[in-house]
Amino acid sequence: MSAPAKSVLNESKQIARAAMLIEMGARMQVLESETTLSYERLIRLYKEIAGKSPSKGQLPFSTDWFLTWQENIHSSLFLNIYEYLSKGVSLDSVELLTKAYRLYNEQVAAAEIEPLLSFTRAWRLVKFVDAGMLTRTKCSQCGGQFVTELYENRHYTCGLCNPPARAGKSKSAGALTLH
C-alpha cells in the first residue's frame, strides 16, 4: 500500500486546524493526535501563533481530576454540551470538540464563573469517555447528567445536590458559590 499523495489543499486544512487548536490552548500532544503535520512543523506553527514555545511535559492521565467537586460540575457541563451537539450536528471530532468547548466557555462567562476546564482537559475527557474510563450518570435528585466513573451506583447524587462540606466557601473571584 502506497502513502497518499501530498496535497497542498490537505496540508493547508491541517495547518488551519492546528492553528485553531493552538488558539484554543491545545497542548502539543493534542496537536500531534488531531493533525497529520510533523512535530517540527507543529512546533514552528505553535511558536508563530502563541509567540512562545509549547509547554513541556506529559498530559495528566488520571480520571480523578474530573471527579472532584467543582471540576466535576465544569466537566459535566462541557460533556453534556458535547453529547448534545454530537447527536444533532454532523461534525468531525475536532469540530465537535471546538464547538462544544466554545459553548462551555460562553456558559461559564454568562454565569460569571472562571472556566476550570482547559481545552486540553476537555479533549482528554472525551478520550476517557470514548475509552470507557468515564461516563455520565443521572443524578437521583435533580436528574442532571454528571461525569462519573463507569460503575457508579444507581442512586448517584451529584455535587450540586449534595455538595461536600467546604464546597462553595471559596472567596476567590469566579469560583462556584452555594447560596
XYZ file of C-alpha atoms in Angstrom:
179
model
C 0.000 0.000 0.000
C 1.467 3.340 -1.014
C 1.376 6.527 1.005
C -1.243 9.059 -0.058
C -0.038 11.720 -2.467
C 0.877 15.033 -0.849
C -1.837 17.595 -1.287
C -1.302 21.316 -0.831
C -5.013 21.716 -0.077
C -4.967 18.981 2.594
C -1.830 20.450 4.148
C -3.493 23.870 4.211
C -6.520 22.384 6.027
C -4.219 20.683 8.536
C -2.382 23.966 9.209
C -5.697 25.787 9.680
C -6.887 23.058 12.063
C -3.627 23.182 14.048
C -3.781 26.996 14.207
C -7.352 26.879 15.560
C -6.361 24.288 18.178
C -3.335 26.336 19.248
C -5.517 29.446 19.616
C -7.866 27.427 21.850
C -4.937 26.446 24.079
C -4.296 22.878 22.893
C -1.044 21.273 24.026
C 1.382 19.573 21.620
C 0.040 16.064 22.321
C -3.412 17.197 21.161
C -1.975 18.771 18.004
C 0.000 15.635 17.188
C -3.059 13.466 17.723
C -5.521 15.598 15.764
C -3.427 16.663 12.757
C -1.124 14.978 10.281
C 1.543 17.687 10.487
C 5.060 16.775 11.594
C 6.231 17.563 15.117
C 8.753 20.101 13.789
C 6.073 21.848 11.725
C 3.740 21.978 14.717
C 6.488 23.490 16.914
C 7.161 26.231 14.354
C 3.447 26.921 13.968
C 2.939 26.971 17.746
C 5.766 29.492 18.232
C 4.434 31.672 15.424
C 0.865 31.730 16.768
C 1.421 31.660 20.538
C 4.633 33.674 20.499
C 6.324 31.141 22.800
C 7.419 27.536 22.898
C 4.770 24.973 23.816
C 4.533 23.680 27.385
C 6.660 20.655 28.063
C 5.704 17.524 29.928
C 3.117 14.814 29.766
C -0.601 15.352 29.919
C -2.271 14.211 33.115
C -3.539 10.661 32.699
C -5.842 10.340 35.684
C -9.627 10.461 35.700
C -9.569 11.787 39.290
C -9.431 15.467 38.300
C -12.819 15.204 36.548
C -14.462 13.701 39.645
C -13.647 16.371 42.264
C -16.470 18.760 43.187
C -16.023 21.982 41.167
C -14.117 20.289 38.352
C -16.899 17.703 38.017
C -19.506 20.405 37.543
C -17.443 22.063 34.802
C -16.607 18.726 33.175
C -20.255 17.667 33.280
C -21.384 20.943 31.710
C -18.884 20.520 28.877
C -19.655 16.832 28.322
C -23.406 17.461 28.231
C -22.898 20.167 25.582
C -20.584 17.826 23.651
C -23.055 14.907 23.790
C -25.960 17.175 22.765
C -24.061 18.519 19.754
C -22.882 15.043 18.741
C -26.497 13.912 18.368
C -27.690 16.897 16.376
C -24.895 18.067 14.115
C -22.727 16.199 11.644
C -19.208 17.337 12.514
C -15.820 15.659 12.649
C -14.400 15.034 16.118
C -12.248 18.183 16.264
C -15.038 20.463 15.027
C -17.398 18.922 17.575
C -14.850 19.383 20.375
C -14.114 23.017 19.485
C -17.793 23.979 19.158
C -18.635 22.306 22.470
C -15.669 23.997 24.167
C -16.684 27.427 22.836
C -20.240 26.880 24.130
C -18.868 25.758 27.507
C -16.831 28.978 27.729
C -19.880 31.063 26.793
C -21.921 29.406 29.554
C -19.346 29.917 32.304
C -18.786 33.522 31.177
C -22.555 34.166 31.314
C -22.607 32.743 34.848
C -19.570 34.895 35.750
C -17.601 31.793 36.748
C -13.957 31.113 35.940
C -13.608 28.292 33.391
C -11.784 25.407 35.090
C -11.718 23.125 32.076
C -8.877 23.834 29.651
C -9.214 22.797 26.025
C -6.664 20.028 26.546
C -8.568 18.710 29.577
C -11.809 18.780 27.546
C -10.058 16.759 24.831
C -8.769 14.327 27.449
C -12.266 13.997 28.967
C -13.713 12.984 25.598
C -10.884 10.442 25.190
C -11.631 8.999 28.653
C -15.326 8.690 27.803
C -14.552 7.105 24.408
C -12.232 4.620 26.141
C -14.944 3.693 28.662
C -12.986 5.086 31.620
C -15.604 7.739 32.452
C -19.294 8.088 31.643
C -22.302 10.227 32.513
C -24.654 9.171 35.316
C -28.056 10.648 36.092
C -28.379 12.319 39.494
C -31.141 10.625 41.500
C -32.259 14.013 42.897
C -32.058 16.631 40.104
C -31.940 14.330 37.070
C -28.872 16.042 35.595
C -26.167 14.002 33.870
C -22.781 14.153 35.599
C -19.327 12.771 34.798
C -18.732 9.655 36.896
C -16.694 6.520 36.964
C -18.127 3.740 34.830
C -19.696 1.690 37.594
C -21.268 4.441 39.700
C -24.250 3.227 41.694
C -27.793 3.815 40.500
C -28.544 6.131 43.431
C -25.868 8.646 42.462
C -26.269 12.154 43.903
C -24.365 14.966 42.193
C -22.155 17.560 43.865
C -24.781 20.279 43.380
C -27.499 18.352 45.226
C -25.116 17.051 47.901
C -22.031 19.292 47.995
C -19.032 18.466 50.186
C -18.788 20.368 53.497
C -16.321 23.015 52.274
C -17.851 23.396 48.796
C -18.756 26.893 47.708
C -16.892 28.622 50.548
C -14.099 29.979 48.355
C -13.656 33.733 48.339
C -11.749 33.716 45.055
C -13.396 35.577 42.195
C -15.046 33.320 39.657
C -15.397 30.292 41.950
C -18.688 28.456 42.337
C -20.593 29.557 45.406
C -23.597 27.954 47.068
C -26.458 30.023 48.441
